[in-house]
Short mmCIF file of C-alpha atoms in Angstrom, two decimals:
data_model
loop_
_atom_site.label_atom_id
_atom_site.label_comp_id
_atom_site.label_asym_id
_atom_site.label_seq_id
_atom_site.Cartn_x
_atom_site.Cartn_y
_atom_site.Cartn_z
CA UNK F 1 56.37 -10.80 92.54
CA UNK F 2 53.02 -9.50 92.45
CA UNK F 3 52.93 -6.18 94.18
CA UNK F 4 51.23 -6.34 97.16
CA UNK F 5 47.27 -4.73 97.54
CA UNK F 6 46.79 -1.67 99.23
CA UNK F 7 45.61 -2.07 103.03
CA UNK F 8 41.74 -1.71 103.27
CA UNK F 9 41.09 2.25 104.99
CA UNK F 10 40.37 2.19 108.00
CA UNK F 11 36.54 3.39 108.82
CA UNK F 12 36.16 6.66 109.88
CA UNK F 13 35.53 7.25 113.37
CA UNK F 14 32.47 8.83 114.14
CA UNK F 15 32.10 10.72 117.46
CA UNK F 16 28.81 11.83 119.12
CA UNK F 17 29.14 15.52 120.23
CA UNK F 18 25.79 15.96 121.54
CA UNK F 19 21.80 14.76 121.14
CA UNK F 20 18.64 16.41 120.83
CA UNK F 21 15.30 15.39 121.65
CA UNK F 22 12.10 16.71 122.75
CA UNK F 23 8.03 16.60 122.57
CA UNK F 24 7.51 15.51 119.21
CA UNK F 25 9.42 12.77 119.34
CA UNK F 26 12.30 14.13 116.88
CA UNK F 27 15.70 13.17 117.36
CA UNK F 28 18.81 14.92 116.53
CA UNK F 29 22.49 14.30 116.98
CA UNK F 30 25.96 16.46 116.04
CA UNK F 31 28.64 14.92 115.48
CA UNK F 32 32.42 15.49 116.12
CA UNK F 33 32.91 17.12 112.58
CA UNK F 34 29.62 19.37 113.33
CA UNK F 35 27.38 17.58 110.49
CA UNK F 36 23.83 17.02 111.30
CA UNK F 37 21.67 13.92 111.48
CA UNK F 38 18.07 12.94 112.31
CA UNK F 39 15.36 10.26 112.54
CA UNK F 40 12.03 9.97 114.32
CA UNK F 41 8.67 11.71 113.77
CA UNK F 42 8.35 14.58 111.01
CA UNK F 43 4.93 15.17 110.75
CA UNK F 44 5.65 19.11 109.68
CA UNK F 45 9.17 18.57 107.85
CA UNK F 46 11.09 19.05 111.00
CA UNK F 47 13.84 16.18 110.29
CA UNK F 48 14.73 18.98 107.55
CA UNK F 49 15.79 15.54 105.33
CA UNK F 50 13.43 17.09 101.95
CA UNK F 51 11.30 13.98 102.77
CA UNK F 52 7.08 14.49 103.10
CA UNK F 53 7.49 10.46 105.63
CA UNK F 54 5.47 10.98 108.78
CA UNK F 55 7.85 8.81 110.57
CA UNK F 56 11.43 7.96 109.69
CA UNK F 57 12.83 5.15 111.42
CA UNK F 58 17.26 5.47 109.02
CA UNK F 59 19.17 7.64 110.06
CA UNK F 60 19.61 10.34 107.21
CA UNK F 61 21.56 13.22 107.15
CA UNK F 62 20.46 16.39 106.96
CA UNK F 63 22.25 18.73 104.41
CA UNK F 64 22.61 22.61 106.28
CA UNK F 65 24.94 23.20 102.64
CA UNK F 66 21.50 24.19 101.05
CA UNK F 67 21.69 27.21 103.73
CA UNK F 68 25.23 28.06 105.08
CA UNK F 69 28.62 28.22 103.60
CA UNK F 70 30.06 27.18 106.91
CA UNK F 71 30.07 24.85 109.76
CA UNK F 72 26.65 25.31 112.23
CA UNK F 73 27.23 26.74 115.96
CA UNK F 74 23.89 26.00 117.46
CA UNK F 75 20.45 24.17 116.75
CA UNK F 76 17.95 25.86 118.36
CA UNK F 77 14.79 23.66 119.52
CA UNK F 78 12.16 24.37 122.02
CA UNK F 79 10.96 21.46 124.09
CA UNK F 80 7.83 20.52 122.15
CA UNK F 81 8.42 22.15 119.05
CA UNK F 82 8.97 20.93 115.66
CA UNK F 83 10.30 24.17 113.90
CA UNK F 84 14.10 24.22 114.46
CA UNK F 85 16.36 27.13 113.74
CA UNK F 86 20.45 26.64 113.35
CA UNK F 87 22.81 29.77 114.02
CA UNK F 88 25.91 28.65 111.26
CA UNK F 89 29.19 29.97 112.21
CA UNK F 90 29.14 32.98 109.55
CA UNK F 91 26.05 34.23 112.00
CA UNK F 92 24.08 33.09 109.38
CA UNK F 93 20.40 31.34 110.56
CA UNK F 94 19.08 28.41 108.88
CA UNK F 95 15.69 27.18 109.48
CA UNK F 96 12.88 23.83 108.72
CA UNK F 97 9.83 22.19 109.96
CA UNK F 98 6.24 24.25 110.94
CA UNK F 99 5.77 27.77 109.74
CA UNK F 100 2.25 27.63 110.34
CA UNK F 101 2.48 31.11 111.45
CA UNK F 102 5.93 32.41 110.33
CA UNK F 103 7.66 31.72 112.86
CA UNK F 104 10.50 29.93 111.04
CA UNK F 105 11.31 33.53 108.84
CA UNK F 106 12.37 32.06 105.77
CA UNK F 107 9.98 34.74 103.78
CA UNK F 108 7.85 31.93 102.84
CA UNK F 109 4.37 31.67 103.97
CA UNK F 110 4.35 27.69 102.98
CA UNK F 111 3.69 26.01 106.66
CA UNK F 112 5.67 23.72 106.50
CA UNK F 113 9.46 23.56 104.86
CA UNK F 114 11.24 20.24 104.67
CA UNK F 115 15.25 21.10 103.73
CA UNK F 116 17.27 24.01 105.95
CA UNK F 117 16.61 27.40 104.21
CA UNK F 118 17.84 30.45 104.99
CA UNK F 119 15.98 33.13 107.11
CA UNK F 120 15.46 36.40 104.78
CA UNK F 121 16.53 39.51 106.92
CA UNK F 122 15.17 42.37 106.07
CA UNK F 123 17.46 45.13 106.91
CA UNK F 124 19.06 48.04 106.61
CA UNK F 125 22.36 47.31 104.53
CA UNK F 126 24.99 49.36 107.08
CA UNK F 127 22.97 47.31 109.70
CA UNK F 128 25.36 43.89 110.93
CA UNK F 129 23.02 41.32 111.12
CA UNK F 130 25.15 37.45 112.51
CA UNK F 131 23.27 36.12 114.67
CA UNK F 132 24.23 35.28 117.76
CA UNK F 133 21.43 34.51 119.97
CA UNK F 134 18.01 33.02 119.04
CA UNK F 135 14.65 32.86 121.05
CA UNK F 136 11.64 31.00 120.66
CA UNK F 137 8.34 31.47 121.94
CA UNK F 138 6.59 27.70 121.65
CA UNK F 139 3.14 27.65 122.93
CA UNK F 140 -0.29 27.46 122.33
CA UNK F 141 -2.02 30.56 120.85
CA UNK F 142 1.71 31.76 120.56
CA UNK F 143 4.41 31.17 118.32
CA UNK F 144 7.38 33.57 117.49
CA UNK F 145 10.95 33.48 117.47
CA UNK F 146 13.48 36.52 118.28
CA UNK F 147 16.97 36.58 117.57
CA UNK F 148 19.93 39.10 118.56
CA UNK F 149 22.43 39.79 116.02
CA UNK F 150 26.70 40.86 116.34
CA UNK F 151 25.05 44.44 116.29
CA UNK F 152 23.01 43.58 119.54
CA UNK F 153 19.97 44.22 117.51
CA UNK F 154 17.00 42.64 118.09
CA UNK F 155 14.74 40.81 115.20
CA UNK F 156 11.39 39.48 115.35
CA UNK F 157 8.96 37.61 113.49
CA UNK F 158 5.68 34.89 113.46
CA UNK F 159 2.60 35.08 114.48
CA UNK F 160 1.79 38.79 115.45
CA UNK F 161 -1.62 38.15 118.15
CA UNK F 162 -1.46 41.28 120.36
CA UNK F 163 1.76 43.03 121.26
CA UNK F 164 3.90 39.84 121.14
CA UNK F 165 6.73 40.67 118.87
CA UNK F 166 7.04 44.47 120.14
CA UNK F 167 6.91 45.82 116.79
CA UNK F 168 4.06 47.84 117.63
CA UNK F 169 0.43 47.72 116.79
CA UNK F 170 1.00 46.49 113.27
CA UNK F 171 -1.73 44.84 111.02
CA UNK F 172 -1.37 41.54 109.92
CA UNK F 173 -1.35 38.04 111.86
CA UNK F 174 2.02 36.83 110.55
CA UNK F 175 5.72 38.27 109.94
CA UNK F 176 7.35 35.94 107.71
CA UNK F 177 10.77 37.40 107.61
CA UNK F 178 12.40 39.20 110.26
CA UNK F 179 11.79 42.71 112.19
CA UNK F 180 13.75 45.24 114.22
CA UNK F 181 12.34 45.74 116.99
CA UNK F 182 12.89 49.45 117.84
CA UNK F 183 14.60 50.32 120.73
CA UNK F 184 13.88 54.12 122.77
CA UNK F 185 16.56 56.75 121.83
CA UNK F 186 17.40 58.38 124.72
CA UNK F 187 19.54 61.43 123.73
CA UNK F 188 20.39 59.94 120.69
CA UNK F 189 21.59 56.87 121.81
CA UNK F 190 20.39 53.72 121.33
CA UNK F 191 21.02 51.06 123.81
CA UNK F 192 22.43 47.53 122.60
CA UNK F 193 20.65 44.47 123.90
CA UNK F 194 22.88 41.82 125.84
CA UNK F 195 20.25 38.85 126.62
CA UNK F 196 15.96 38.24 126.01
CA UNK F 197 14.20 36.87 128.81
CA UNK F 198 11.12 35.53 126.54
CA UNK F 199 8.31 33.79 128.73
CA UNK F 200 4.89 32.46 126.85
CA UNK F 201 3.53 35.85 126.03
CA UNK F 202 5.87 38.82 127.75
CA UNK F 203 9.33 39.16 126.83
CA UNK F 204 12.54 41.28 128.41
CA UNK F 205 14.97 43.13 127.09
CA UNK F 206 18.45 43.44 129.15
CA UNK F 207 20.22 46.70 127.88
CA UNK F 208 23.76 47.67 127.57
CA UNK F 209 23.07 51.25 129.57
CA UNK F 210 21.67 48.87 132.89
CA UNK F 211 18.53 48.91 131.65
CA UNK F 212 15.10 46.28 131.21
CA UNK F 213 12.61 47.06 128.41
CA UNK F 214 9.35 44.62 128.82
CA UNK F 215 6.93 44.72 125.98
CA UNK F 216 3.75 42.00 125.58
CA UNK F 217 1.05 41.03 127.24
CA UNK F 218 0.56 43.16 131.02
CA UNK F 219 -3.05 41.92 132.03
CA UNK F 220 -1.31 41.27 135.63
CA UNK F 221 1.14 44.02 135.07
CA UNK F 222 3.87 42.00 135.67
CA UNK F 223 5.96 43.51 132.96
CA UNK F 224 6.83 46.39 136.00
CA UNK F 225 6.52 48.95 133.15
CA UNK F 226 2.77 50.99 134.41
CA UNK F 227 -0.37 51.10 134.62
CA UNK F 228 -0.97 49.79 131.24
CA UNK F 229 -2.44 46.12 129.56
CA UNK F 230 -0.72 46.12 126.65
CA UNK F 231 2.64 46.96 125.73
CA UNK F 232 2.87 46.84 121.85
CA UNK F 233 6.81 48.32 121.81
CA UNK F 234 9.84 48.18 124.49
CA UNK F 235 8.79 50.02 127.53
CA UNK F 236 10.79 50.83 130.39
CA UNK F 237 10.96 48.12 133.30
CA UNK F 238 10.74 50.82 136.50
CA UNK F 239 13.10 50.37 139.64
CA UNK F 240 14.99 47.51 138.04
CA UNK F 241 18.32 47.36 136.88
CA UNK F 242 20.24 44.30 135.80
CA UNK F 243 23.33 45.20 137.69
CA UNK F 244 21.34 44.15 140.85
CA UNK F 245 19.96 40.83 139.28
CA UNK F 246 21.13 36.97 139.34
CA UNK F 247 18.12 35.88 137.37
CA UNK F 248 14.85 36.51 135.94
CA UNK F 249 12.12 34.30 135.90
CA UNK F 250 8.95 34.96 133.92
CA UNK F 251 5.19 33.05 134.38
CA UNK F 252 2.98 34.12 132.10
CA UNK F 253 0.54 30.40 131.49
CA UNK F 254 -2.00 31.69 133.35
CA UNK F 255 -4.06 34.42 132.79
CA UNK F 256 -2.72 36.33 136.32
CA UNK F 257 0.93 36.31 135.31
CA UNK F 258 4.34 37.32 137.50
CA UNK F 259 7.81 38.22 137.27
CA UNK F 260 10.71 37.32 139.84
CA UNK F 261 14.14 39.13 140.70
CA UNK F 262 16.66 37.01 142.50
CA UNK F 263 18.46 38.92 143.85
CA UNK F 264 22.81 39.33 143.60
CA UNK F 265 22.43 40.14 147.11
CA UNK F 266 20.03 36.62 147.76
CA UNK F 267 16.74 38.57 148.44
CA UNK F 268 13.71 37.93 146.10
CA UNK F 269 11.04 40.85 144.42
CA UNK F 270 8.07 39.66 142.44
CA UNK F 271 5.59 41.78 140.58
CA UNK F 272 2.14 41.04 139.02
CA UNK F 273 -0.71 38.87 140.17
CA UNK F 274 -2.00 37.69 143.15
CA UNK F 275 -4.85 35.44 142.34
CA UNK F 276 -3.50 32.39 144.04
CA UNK F 277 -1.04 34.02 146.74
CA UNK F 278 2.10 33.19 143.66
CA UNK F 279 3.41 36.93 145.31
CA UNK F 280 4.60 35.70 148.05
CA UNK F 281 3.39 38.83 149.83
CA UNK F 282 1.00 39.00 153.20
CA UNK F 283 -1.56 41.67 153.29
CA UNK F 284 -2.15 41.14 149.11
CA UNK F 285 -5.64 40.70 148.34
CA UNK F 286 -6.00 37.52 145.51
CA UNK F 287 -7.39 40.85 142.44
CA UNK F 288 -5.02 42.89 143.60
CA UNK F 289 -2.15 43.65 141.03
CA UNK F 290 1.56 45.10 142.33
CA UNK F 291 3.22 46.73 139.34
CA UNK F 292 6.61 47.53 141.17
CA UNK F 293 9.16 44.83 142.42
CA UNK F 294 8.08 44.23 145.62
CA UNK F 295 10.34 41.99 148.17
CA UNK F 296 8.87 38.04 149.56
CA UNK F 297 9.85 38.07 153.23
CA UNK F 298 11.57 34.77 154.34
CA UNK F 299 12.77 33.46 157.39
CA UNK F 300 15.69 35.67 158.74
CA UNK F 301 19.82 34.57 157.69
CA UNK F 302 17.47 32.99 154.14
CA UNK F 303 19.62 33.50 151.10
CA UNK F 304 17.73 32.45 147.86
CA UNK F 305 19.90 31.28 144.81
CA UNK F 306 16.97 29.92 142.80
CA UNK F 307 13.62 30.18 141.57
CA UNK F 308 11.44 28.28 139.42
CA UNK F 309 7.97 29.42 138.73
CA UNK F 310 5.43 27.68 136.23
CA UNK F 311 2.05 28.20 136.44
CA UNK F 312 1.79 29.89 140.04
CA UNK F 313 3.24 27.38 141.48
CA UNK F 314 6.70 28.98 143.09
CA UNK F 315 9.48 27.16 144.47
CA UNK F 316 12.77 28.94 146.15
CA UNK F 317 15.62 26.91 146.87
CA UNK F 318 18.01 28.58 149.60
CA UNK F 319 21.63 28.52 150.10
CA UNK F 320 21.94 26.17 152.93
CA UNK F 321 19.99 23.36 150.65
CA UNK F 322 16.20 23.90 151.82
CA UNK F 323 13.56 24.43 149.71
CA UNK F 324 10.15 27.04 149.95
CA UNK F 325 6.82 26.79 148.06
CA UNK F 326 3.69 28.69 147.78
CA UNK F 327 1.00 29.60 145.36
CA UNK F 328 -1.01 27.48 143.43
CA UNK F 329 -1.53 24.05 145.11
CA UNK F 330 -3.56 21.53 142.71
CA UNK F 331 -2.95 18.54 143.41
CA UNK F 332 -0.37 18.92 146.34
CA UNK F 333 2.45 20.20 144.14
CA UNK F 334 3.46 22.63 146.73
CA UNK F 335 4.75 19.39 149.05
CA UNK F 336 3.56 21.26 152.03
CA UNK F 337 1.11 18.32 153.26
CA UNK F 338 -1.99 19.56 151.76
CA UNK F 339 -4.07 21.09 148.64
CA UNK F 340 -4.49 24.85 149.76
CA UNK F 341 -3.20 27.49 148.35
CA UNK F 342 -0.29 29.74 150.03
CA UNK F 343 0.12 32.64 149.79
CA UNK F 344 3.23 32.86 151.73
CA UNK F 345 6.69 30.95 151.41
CA UNK F 346 6.11 27.26 152.98
CA UNK F 347 8.89 25.45 154.04
CA UNK F 348 9.13 21.97 151.86
CA UNK F 349 10.14 19.51 154.50
CA UNK F 350 12.87 17.20 152.73
CA UNK F 351 15.26 14.89 154.44
CA UNK F 352 18.65 16.63 153.26
CA UNK F 353 20.06 19.52 150.67
CA UNK F 354 18.05 19.98 147.93
CA UNK F 355 20.80 20.37 144.58
CA UNK F 356 18.01 20.23 141.92
CA UNK F 357 14.52 20.84 141.28
CA UNK F 358 12.27 19.53 138.45
CA UNK F 359 8.56 20.89 137.37
CA UNK F 360 7.15 18.30 134.75
CA UNK F 361 4.77 21.11 132.97
CA UNK F 362 3.78 18.56 130.28
CA UNK F 363 1.98 16.35 133.30
CA UNK F 364 0.42 19.69 135.08
CA UNK F 365 2.53 19.88 138.38
CA UNK F 366 4.13 16.67 139.43
CA UNK F 367 7.38 17.98 141.05
CA UNK F 368 11.45 16.07 141.38
CA UNK F 369 14.03 16.78 143.98
CA UNK F 370 17.60 15.70 142.95
CA UNK F 371 19.33 15.83 146.38
CA UNK F 372 22.55 16.10 147.41
CA UNK F 373 23.44 13.24 148.57
CA UNK F 374 21.68 12.10 144.64
CA UNK F 375 18.75 10.72 146.10
CA UNK F 376 15.79 12.05 144.20
CA UNK F 377 11.69 12.84 145.83
CA UNK F 378 8.92 13.45 143.80
CA UNK F 379 5.49 15.01 145.16
CA UNK F 380 2.40 16.20 142.92
CA UNK F 381 0.11 14.95 139.94
CA UNK F 382 0.51 11.24 139.90
CA UNK F 383 -1.18 11.11 136.60
CA UNK F 384 -0.38 7.09 135.30
CA UNK F 385 1.90 7.00 137.57
CA UNK F 386 4.76 9.53 136.72
CA UNK F 387 6.14 10.18 139.97
CA UNK F 388 7.74 6.60 140.42
CA UNK F 389 7.07 5.93 144.17
CA UNK F 390 4.93 2.89 144.08
CA UNK F 391 1.42 4.53 144.30
CA UNK F 392 -1.62 4.52 142.63
CA UNK F 393 -3.00 7.68 144.13
CA UNK F 394 -3.92 10.75 142.60
CA UNK F 395 -1.02 12.37 143.42
CA UNK F 396 1.20 13.16 146.79
CA UNK F 397 1.22 15.87 148.67
CA UNK F 398 4.74 15.36 150.74
CA UNK F 399 7.80 14.26 149.31
CA UNK F 400 8.32 10.79 148.78
CA UNK F 401 11.74 8.62 148.48
CA UNK F 402 11.87 7.47 145.54
CA UNK F 403 13.51 3.54 146.19
CA UNK F 404 15.84 2.50 144.03
CA UNK F 405 16.07 -0.68 145.35
CA UNK F 406 12.95 -1.89 144.24
CA UNK F 407 12.51 -2.58 141.16
CA UNK F 408 11.11 -4.94 138.77
#
C-alpha cells in the first residue's frame, strides 16, 4: 500500500503582545516572539521597513536583525513623533524614522532613516553603555533624546538649541551621537542617575544621592536652581529631595513655566511663574517668579494623590476622590463654571469620586474625567464636538456627563 501522506503542519498561532500607535498614524504590533510589524503613515520612514512609500496599508515586518543580535526589549515612540527607538535586550539601541535634528543618534546626518540602524555610542571604553531607559522630547522647536545607561550615566543627543541637552554652551546646532552629560563631582564622588523627568524645554535628573539636578530653559525660575535664565549644565535643585517626593510634574509648554512636586505626605509644592495664576498661591502677583518650592494650600485634611498640568492649567486629584483646579481657564477648561483664571485651587463639582483625569492637549483644552462608578464627564474646548456631550457649543465650562444611552 502507498504510504499515507504526511499531515499538513498546523498553522502557527500568532499572538499579539502589544500594539502601539501615535499621532503620526503609524501602527506597530509586537508579537509574543518579540518580532515587530508595522503599517500606516511612512512620510519619514517611521515604519522602519526600508520603503520610501508614504503610506503602507499591508502589515509589514520590521527587521531589527540589521542592528541587533538579541530580541527587542521596548519600543519608544513619543506621542506625535516619527522618530522611533528600540531598546534591545543586550543593552544596545536601534533607531529609525525622522532624523531632522540628529535625534536618532545614529551618527548619520541623513534627515530620514527608513531601516533600523544602531545608535552610535561616543564614549570612553571603560564606561558601560548598555541602555536601560530612553526619554524623548518631541515638541515644536525641540527634538531631543536622552538615555540612562546600565552604568547609571546620562547621554543626550539631538537638537542643541540653547541649553536643552545639558552638554554646556557648545557650538553647533545638532549633536548626532550620544554625548555624556557631566554630573558634578562631589568630593571625588559622582552620583548616578536613577531617573529623568523630561519636559519640553527642561530636564530633571534624579540621582542616587537623594538630589535632583536640572538643566534647560529657566526663564520662569521653575528649575529651582536660583535666579538664572539658562542652565547649560546640570545644576543642583534647592530644597527638594527625591526621597520626599512622590511625583514631579513639569509644565513648560508656555513661556511662564512651572514644576510641581507631589510629596509623600500628600502636600503639594510649586516653583516658577504665575502669569495665569498657575502657582495656586494667594498673594503672588502674575509677574512674580518663585525660585524655591512653595506650598499650595488646600482645605483641611486634603491629601493629594496626583497632579496633571499642561499649558498653565493645573488639576489636583485628592485621596477622597474630589478634584481641584486652578490657573489658565480659556474655554472653561478648569470646569468651574466660567472662563476666569483662578489663582488658588477651586473645587470642580463632580457627581461622585474621580478615578482618572485625561487632558487632550491636541485640542487645546478638552478635559475628561473617568469616575469610580465607570461614568465619564467632559468639559473645556468642544471644537468639532470633541467632548462627545451632544452639543455644538464651542466650549463647556462645567463637567457634563456623556450619555452612552443616547448614541446613534
